[in-house]
Coordinates of C-alpha atoms and ligand atoms in Angstrom, one line a residue:
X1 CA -9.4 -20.6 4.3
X2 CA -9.4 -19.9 0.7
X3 CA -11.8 -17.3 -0.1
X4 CA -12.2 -15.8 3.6
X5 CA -12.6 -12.1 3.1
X6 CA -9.9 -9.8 4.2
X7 CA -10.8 -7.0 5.9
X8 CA -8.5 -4.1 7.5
X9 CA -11.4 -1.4 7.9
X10 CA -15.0 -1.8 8.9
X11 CA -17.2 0.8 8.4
X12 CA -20.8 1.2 9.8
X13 CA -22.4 4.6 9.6
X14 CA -20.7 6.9 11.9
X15 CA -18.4 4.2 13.2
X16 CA -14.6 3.0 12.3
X17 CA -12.8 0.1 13.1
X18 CA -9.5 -1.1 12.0
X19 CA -8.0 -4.4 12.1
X20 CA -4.7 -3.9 13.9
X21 CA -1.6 -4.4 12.0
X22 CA 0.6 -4.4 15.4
X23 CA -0.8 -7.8 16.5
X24 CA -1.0 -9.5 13.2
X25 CA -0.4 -12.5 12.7
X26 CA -0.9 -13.6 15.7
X27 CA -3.7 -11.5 16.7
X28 CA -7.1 -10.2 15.2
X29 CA -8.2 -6.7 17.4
X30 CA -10.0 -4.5 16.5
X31 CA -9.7 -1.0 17.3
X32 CA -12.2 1.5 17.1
X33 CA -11.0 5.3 15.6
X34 CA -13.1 8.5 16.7
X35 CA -12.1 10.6 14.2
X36 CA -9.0 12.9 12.7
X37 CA -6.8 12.6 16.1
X38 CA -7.1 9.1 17.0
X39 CA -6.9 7.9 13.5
X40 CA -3.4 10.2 12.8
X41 CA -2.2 8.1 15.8
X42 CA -3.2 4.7 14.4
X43 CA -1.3 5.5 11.0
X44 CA 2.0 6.9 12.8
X45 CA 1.8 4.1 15.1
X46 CA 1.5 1.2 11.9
X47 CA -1.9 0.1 13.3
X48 CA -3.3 0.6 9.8
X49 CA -1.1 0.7 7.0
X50 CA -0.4 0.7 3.4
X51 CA -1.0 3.9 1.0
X52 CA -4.4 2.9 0.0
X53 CA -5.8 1.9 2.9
X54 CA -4.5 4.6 5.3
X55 CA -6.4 6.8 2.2
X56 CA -9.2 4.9 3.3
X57 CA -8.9 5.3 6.8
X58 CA -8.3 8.4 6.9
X59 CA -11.4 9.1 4.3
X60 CA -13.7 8.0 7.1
X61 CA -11.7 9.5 9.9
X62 CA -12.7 13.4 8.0
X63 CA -15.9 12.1 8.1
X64 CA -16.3 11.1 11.4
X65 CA -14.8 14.8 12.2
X66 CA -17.0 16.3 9.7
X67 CA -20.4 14.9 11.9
X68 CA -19.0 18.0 14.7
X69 CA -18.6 20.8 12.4
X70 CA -16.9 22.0 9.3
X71 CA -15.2 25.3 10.4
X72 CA -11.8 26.2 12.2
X73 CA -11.3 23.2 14.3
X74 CA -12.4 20.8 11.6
X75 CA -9.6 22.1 9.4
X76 CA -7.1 22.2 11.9
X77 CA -8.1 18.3 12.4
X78 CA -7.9 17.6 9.1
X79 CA -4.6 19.5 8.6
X80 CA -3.1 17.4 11.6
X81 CA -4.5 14.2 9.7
X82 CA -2.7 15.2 6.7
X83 CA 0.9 15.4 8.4
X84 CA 0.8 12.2 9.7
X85 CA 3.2 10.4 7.7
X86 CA 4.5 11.6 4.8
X87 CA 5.2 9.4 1.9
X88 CA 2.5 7.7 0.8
X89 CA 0.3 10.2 -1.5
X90 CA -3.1 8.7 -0.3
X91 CA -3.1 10.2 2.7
X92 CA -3.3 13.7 1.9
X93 CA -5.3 12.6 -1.3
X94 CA -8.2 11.7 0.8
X95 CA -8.2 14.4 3.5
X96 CA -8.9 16.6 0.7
X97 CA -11.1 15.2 -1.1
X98 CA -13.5 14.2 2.1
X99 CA -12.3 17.5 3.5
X100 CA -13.5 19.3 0.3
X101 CA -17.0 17.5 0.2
X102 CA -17.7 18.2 3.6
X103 CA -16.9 22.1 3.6
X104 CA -18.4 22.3 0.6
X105 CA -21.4 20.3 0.8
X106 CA -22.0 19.3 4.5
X107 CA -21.6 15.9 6.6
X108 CA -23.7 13.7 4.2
X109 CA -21.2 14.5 1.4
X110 CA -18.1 13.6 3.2
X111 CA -19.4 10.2 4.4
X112 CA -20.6 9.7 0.4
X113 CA -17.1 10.8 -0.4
X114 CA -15.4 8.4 2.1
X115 CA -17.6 5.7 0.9
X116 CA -16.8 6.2 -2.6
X117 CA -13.0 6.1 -1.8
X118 CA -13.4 2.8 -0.2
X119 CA -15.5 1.3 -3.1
X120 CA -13.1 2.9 -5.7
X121 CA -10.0 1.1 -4.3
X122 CA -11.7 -2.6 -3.9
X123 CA -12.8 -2.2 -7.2
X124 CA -9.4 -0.8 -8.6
X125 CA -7.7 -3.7 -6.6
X126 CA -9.7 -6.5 -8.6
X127 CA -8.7 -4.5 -12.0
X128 CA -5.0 -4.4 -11.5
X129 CA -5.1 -8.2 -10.4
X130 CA -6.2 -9.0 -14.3
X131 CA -4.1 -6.5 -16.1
X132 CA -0.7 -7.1 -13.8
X133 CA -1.8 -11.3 -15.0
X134 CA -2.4 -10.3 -18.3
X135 CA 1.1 -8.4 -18.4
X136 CA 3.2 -11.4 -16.5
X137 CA 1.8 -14.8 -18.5
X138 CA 4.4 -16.7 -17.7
X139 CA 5.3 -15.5 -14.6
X140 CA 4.5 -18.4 -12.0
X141 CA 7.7 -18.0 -9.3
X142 CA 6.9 -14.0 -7.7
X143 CA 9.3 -12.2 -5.1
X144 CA 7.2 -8.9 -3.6
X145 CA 8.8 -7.3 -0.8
X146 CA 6.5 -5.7 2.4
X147 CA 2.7 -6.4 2.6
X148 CA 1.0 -5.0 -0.8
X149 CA -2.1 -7.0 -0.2
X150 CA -5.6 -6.8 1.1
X151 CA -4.5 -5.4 4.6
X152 CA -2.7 -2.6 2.8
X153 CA -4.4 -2.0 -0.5
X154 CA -7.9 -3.1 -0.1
X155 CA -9.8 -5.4 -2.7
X156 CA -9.4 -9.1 -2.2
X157 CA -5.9 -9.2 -2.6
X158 CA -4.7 -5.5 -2.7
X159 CA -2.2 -4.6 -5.2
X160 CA 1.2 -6.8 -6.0
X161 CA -0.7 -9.8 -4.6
X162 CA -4.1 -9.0 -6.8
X163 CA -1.6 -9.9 -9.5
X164 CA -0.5 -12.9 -7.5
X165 CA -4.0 -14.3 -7.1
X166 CA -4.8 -13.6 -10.4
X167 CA -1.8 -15.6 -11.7
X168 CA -3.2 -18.4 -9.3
X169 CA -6.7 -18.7 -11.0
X170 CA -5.1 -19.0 -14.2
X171 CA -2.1 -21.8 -13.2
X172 CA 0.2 -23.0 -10.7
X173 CA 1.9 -19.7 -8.4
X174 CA 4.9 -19.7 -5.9
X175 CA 5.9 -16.4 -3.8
X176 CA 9.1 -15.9 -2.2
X177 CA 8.2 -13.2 0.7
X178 CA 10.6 -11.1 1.8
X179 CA 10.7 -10.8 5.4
X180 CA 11.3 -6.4 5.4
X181 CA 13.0 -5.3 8.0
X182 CA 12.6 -3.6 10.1
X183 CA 9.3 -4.1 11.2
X184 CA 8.6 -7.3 8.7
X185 CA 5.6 -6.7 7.4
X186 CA 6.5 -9.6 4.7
X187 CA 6.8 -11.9 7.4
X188 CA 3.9 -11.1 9.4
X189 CA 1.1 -9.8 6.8
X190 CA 2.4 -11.3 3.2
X191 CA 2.9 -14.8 5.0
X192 CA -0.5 -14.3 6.7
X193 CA -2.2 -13.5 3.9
X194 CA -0.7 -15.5 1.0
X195 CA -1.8 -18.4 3.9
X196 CA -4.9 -17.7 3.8
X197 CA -5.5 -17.9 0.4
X198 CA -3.9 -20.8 0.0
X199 CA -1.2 -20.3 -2.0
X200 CA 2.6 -22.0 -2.0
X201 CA 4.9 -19.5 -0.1
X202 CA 8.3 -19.1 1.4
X203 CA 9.6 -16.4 3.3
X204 CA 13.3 -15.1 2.9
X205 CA 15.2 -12.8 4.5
X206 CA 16.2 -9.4 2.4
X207 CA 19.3 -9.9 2.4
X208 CA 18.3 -13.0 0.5
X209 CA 16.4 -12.1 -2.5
X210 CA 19.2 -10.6 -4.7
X211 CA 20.9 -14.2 -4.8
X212 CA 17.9 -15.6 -5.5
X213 CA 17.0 -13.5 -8.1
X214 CA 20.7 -14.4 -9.5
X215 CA 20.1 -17.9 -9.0
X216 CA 17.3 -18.0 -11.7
X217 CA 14.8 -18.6 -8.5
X218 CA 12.7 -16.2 -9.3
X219 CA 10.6 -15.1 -12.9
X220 CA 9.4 -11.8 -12.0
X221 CA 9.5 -9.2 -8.9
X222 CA 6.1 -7.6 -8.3
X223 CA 5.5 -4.8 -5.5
X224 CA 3.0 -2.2 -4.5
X225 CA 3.8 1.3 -3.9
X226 CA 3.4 4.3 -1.6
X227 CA 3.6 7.2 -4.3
X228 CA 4.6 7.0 -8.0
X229 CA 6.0 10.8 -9.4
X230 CA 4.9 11.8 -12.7
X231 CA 7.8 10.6 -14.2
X232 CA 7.4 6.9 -13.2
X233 CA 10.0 7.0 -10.0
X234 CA 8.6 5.1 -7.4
X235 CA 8.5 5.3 -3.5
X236 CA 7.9 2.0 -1.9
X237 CA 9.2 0.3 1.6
X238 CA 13.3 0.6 2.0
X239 CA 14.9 -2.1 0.3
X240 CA 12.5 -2.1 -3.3
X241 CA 15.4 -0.2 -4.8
X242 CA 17.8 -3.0 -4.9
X243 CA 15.2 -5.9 -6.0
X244 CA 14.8 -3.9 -8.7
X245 CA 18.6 -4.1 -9.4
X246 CA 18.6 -7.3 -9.2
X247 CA 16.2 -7.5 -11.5
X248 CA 17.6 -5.7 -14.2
X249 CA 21.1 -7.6 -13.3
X250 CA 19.1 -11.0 -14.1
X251 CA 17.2 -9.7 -16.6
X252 CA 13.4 -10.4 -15.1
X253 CA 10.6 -8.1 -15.0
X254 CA 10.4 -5.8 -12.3
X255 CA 6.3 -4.8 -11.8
X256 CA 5.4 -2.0 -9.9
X257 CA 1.4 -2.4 -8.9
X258 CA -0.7 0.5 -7.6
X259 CA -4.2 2.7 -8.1
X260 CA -4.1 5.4 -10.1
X261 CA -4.9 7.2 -6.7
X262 CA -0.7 6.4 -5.3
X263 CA 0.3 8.7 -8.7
X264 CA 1.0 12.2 -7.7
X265 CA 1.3 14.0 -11.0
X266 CA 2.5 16.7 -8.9
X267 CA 5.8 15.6 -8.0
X268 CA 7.7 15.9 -11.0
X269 CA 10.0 13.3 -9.8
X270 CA 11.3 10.8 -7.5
X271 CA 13.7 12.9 -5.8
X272 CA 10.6 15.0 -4.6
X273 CA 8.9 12.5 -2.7
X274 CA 10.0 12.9 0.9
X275 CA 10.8 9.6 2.8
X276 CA 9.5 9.4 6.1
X277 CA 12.5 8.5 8.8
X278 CA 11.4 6.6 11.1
X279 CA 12.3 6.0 15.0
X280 CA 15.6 4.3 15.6
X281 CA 14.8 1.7 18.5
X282 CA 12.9 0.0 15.2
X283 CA 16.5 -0.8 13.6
X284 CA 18.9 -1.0 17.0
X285 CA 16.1 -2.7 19.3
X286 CA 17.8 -5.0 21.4
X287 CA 20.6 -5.8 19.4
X288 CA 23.0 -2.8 18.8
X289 CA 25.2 -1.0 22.1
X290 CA 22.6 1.0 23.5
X291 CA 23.1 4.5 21.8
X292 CA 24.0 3.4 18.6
X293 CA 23.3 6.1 15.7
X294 CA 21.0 4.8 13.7
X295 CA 19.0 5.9 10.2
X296 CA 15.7 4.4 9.5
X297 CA 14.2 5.3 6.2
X298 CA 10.9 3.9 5.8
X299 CA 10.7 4.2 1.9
X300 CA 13.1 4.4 -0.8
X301 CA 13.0 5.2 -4.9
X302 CA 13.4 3.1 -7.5
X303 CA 13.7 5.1 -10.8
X304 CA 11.8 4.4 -13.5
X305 CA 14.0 3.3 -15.8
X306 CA 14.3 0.4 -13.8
X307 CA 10.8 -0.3 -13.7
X308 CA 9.3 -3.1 -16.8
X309 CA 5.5 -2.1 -15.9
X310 CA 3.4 0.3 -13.7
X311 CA -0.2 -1.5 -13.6
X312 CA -3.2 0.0 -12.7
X313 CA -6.5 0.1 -12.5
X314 CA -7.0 1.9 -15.7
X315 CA -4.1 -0.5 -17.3
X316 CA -0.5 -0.8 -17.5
X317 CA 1.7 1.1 -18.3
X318 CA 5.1 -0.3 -20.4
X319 CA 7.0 1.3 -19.3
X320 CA 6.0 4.1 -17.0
X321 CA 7.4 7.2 -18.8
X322 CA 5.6 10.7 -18.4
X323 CA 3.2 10.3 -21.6
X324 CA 2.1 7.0 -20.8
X325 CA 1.2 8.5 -17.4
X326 CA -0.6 11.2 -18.1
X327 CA -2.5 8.8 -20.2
X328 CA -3.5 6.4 -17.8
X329 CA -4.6 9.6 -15.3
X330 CA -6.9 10.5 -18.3
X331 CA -8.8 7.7 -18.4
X332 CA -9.7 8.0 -14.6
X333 CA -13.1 9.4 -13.4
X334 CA -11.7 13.1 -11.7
X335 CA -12.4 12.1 -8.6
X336 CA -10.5 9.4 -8.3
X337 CA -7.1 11.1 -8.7
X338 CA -5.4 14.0 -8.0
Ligands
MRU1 O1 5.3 1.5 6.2 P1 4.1 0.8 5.6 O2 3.9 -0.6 6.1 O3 2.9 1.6 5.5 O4 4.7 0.6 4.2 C1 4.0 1.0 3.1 C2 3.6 -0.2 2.3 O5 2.6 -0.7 2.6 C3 4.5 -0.7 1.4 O6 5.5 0.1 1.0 C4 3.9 -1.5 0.3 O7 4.9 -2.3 -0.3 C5 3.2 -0.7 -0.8 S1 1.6 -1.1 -1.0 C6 0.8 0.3 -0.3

């Protein structure tokens, strides 16, 4: 298996495909997206997933709607798009820029855009796997929490586990997985993916990880994100906020690991980002008195103080403060954020 390409969106001209997320691991189905409406669905509905690659997604999805026209509709598609979910910064990110491309320059510019989103995000994957190594050297036992790999992020690996497979090449690697609840994307997609690559894994409940942490289990805690402020806070699935906790409590790096496309300079800070909430029945399901209140937020905020590292594409950050920021954005092409 090692080596076998990962692949959560296929793209041939004028076509989409995602690899649904629903049926992993136990299913590979494709589904095919026609454009802004269908691929809003697919993202509320966790078919494709991960701030990156819903950026992605939804790239080709304005595309798609761009090929029928770029005037009212089109923008009331692409506003629709937009609102889909909330949190991760990607999303809206990419509606504009394909949106932009197209009413500025026609069709053949938004699929150009799209594509160029896609490449940019493999390539910044592969980039952040060497510098988030280069940062951890003698990291070899990693806790991540949710999926922040290939399926969500793109690349070979994605994000958090681009540093994990990069750790690999150069030495011996563990990950503990957490499972996330509610909808476990640790257990289904981390486990699936840290399987097919090969490497030595274990899977742990949330509720786990802490002790672990305490226990001396673990050298270093490495995740993905959904939208970093311009401060450094960082939104990533419920239940980063207290690894990160942890981490400081034992006294182990805590490595946040994301393109420079997930910072939204315009959100001064964490307590701007809004967290989706998501539907109860995905907490209560079968096991709570039918009725039960329930709250379900999808994300929540670390603040940065609490963060060792931000690593990126352009390099890392140490630690992720305004200044160092801002400098990181500046060494992007314009394009390729915000
Ligand atoms: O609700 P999801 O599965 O889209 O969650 C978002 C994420 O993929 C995670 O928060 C992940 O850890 C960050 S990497 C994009």
């Amino acid at each position: 298996m090692r080596g076998m390409p990962i692949e959560p969106v296929r793209w041939r001209p004028g076509r989409l495909a995602v690899l649904d997320q629903t049926q992993l691991p136990h299913h590979e189905l494709w589904v095919e997206l026609q454009g802004a409406d269908t691929a809003a669905a697919a993202v509320r509905a966790l078919t494709v997933r991960g701030a990156p690659v819903i950026g992605i997604v939804a790239g080709y999805a304005v595309a798609l709607e761009a090929a029928r026209g770029t005037g009212e509709a089109f923008a009331a598609a692409c506003d629709r798009l937009r609102g889909a979910r909330p949190t991760a910064v990607n999303l809206a990110w990419a509606v504009d820029r394909v949106q932009a491309a197209a009413e500025r320059d026609g069709p053949d510019a938004a699929v150009a855009a799209a594509e160029a989103i896609h490449d940019e995000q493999d390539a910044a994957a592969a980039a952040i796997g060497e510098h988030g190594a280069d940062a951890l050297p003698d990291a070899r036992r990693i806790l991540t929490h949710c999926n922040a790999g290939a399926l969500a992020c793109a690349g070979e690996g994605g994000t958090a586990l681009s540093v994990v497979l990069a750790l690999a090449r150069r030495g011996e690697v563990e990950v503990l997985a957490c499972e996330t609840r509610p909808l476990l994307q640790g257990a289904r997609l981390t486990c699936w993916e840290l399987r097919r690559h090969e490497i030595p894994h274990a899977l742990c409940v949330d509720a786990a990880a802490a002790g672990l942490i305490a226990r001396g289990e673990v050298d270093a805690v490495v995740v993905g994100c959904d939208r970093v402020a311009a401060n450094g806070d960082v939104a990533n699935k419920v239940g980063t906020y207290a690894h990160a906790l942890a981490a400081r409590a034992a006294g182990i790096p805590f490595v946040v690991a994301g393109p420079l496309s997930t910072i939204d300079p315009a959100t001064p800070d964490g307590a701007g980002i809004e967290i989706e909430e998501r539907a109860g029945d995905e907490v209560a399901g079968a096991a709570a008195p039918p009725g039960t209140p329930v709250r379900n937020p999808a994300f929540d905020v670390t603040p940065a103080s609490l963060v060792t590292a931000l690593v990126t594409e352009a390099g890392v950050a140490v630690p992720p403060g305004r200044a160092e920021i801002a400098r990181l954005l500046s060494l992007a092409p314009r394009a390729a954020t915000r």
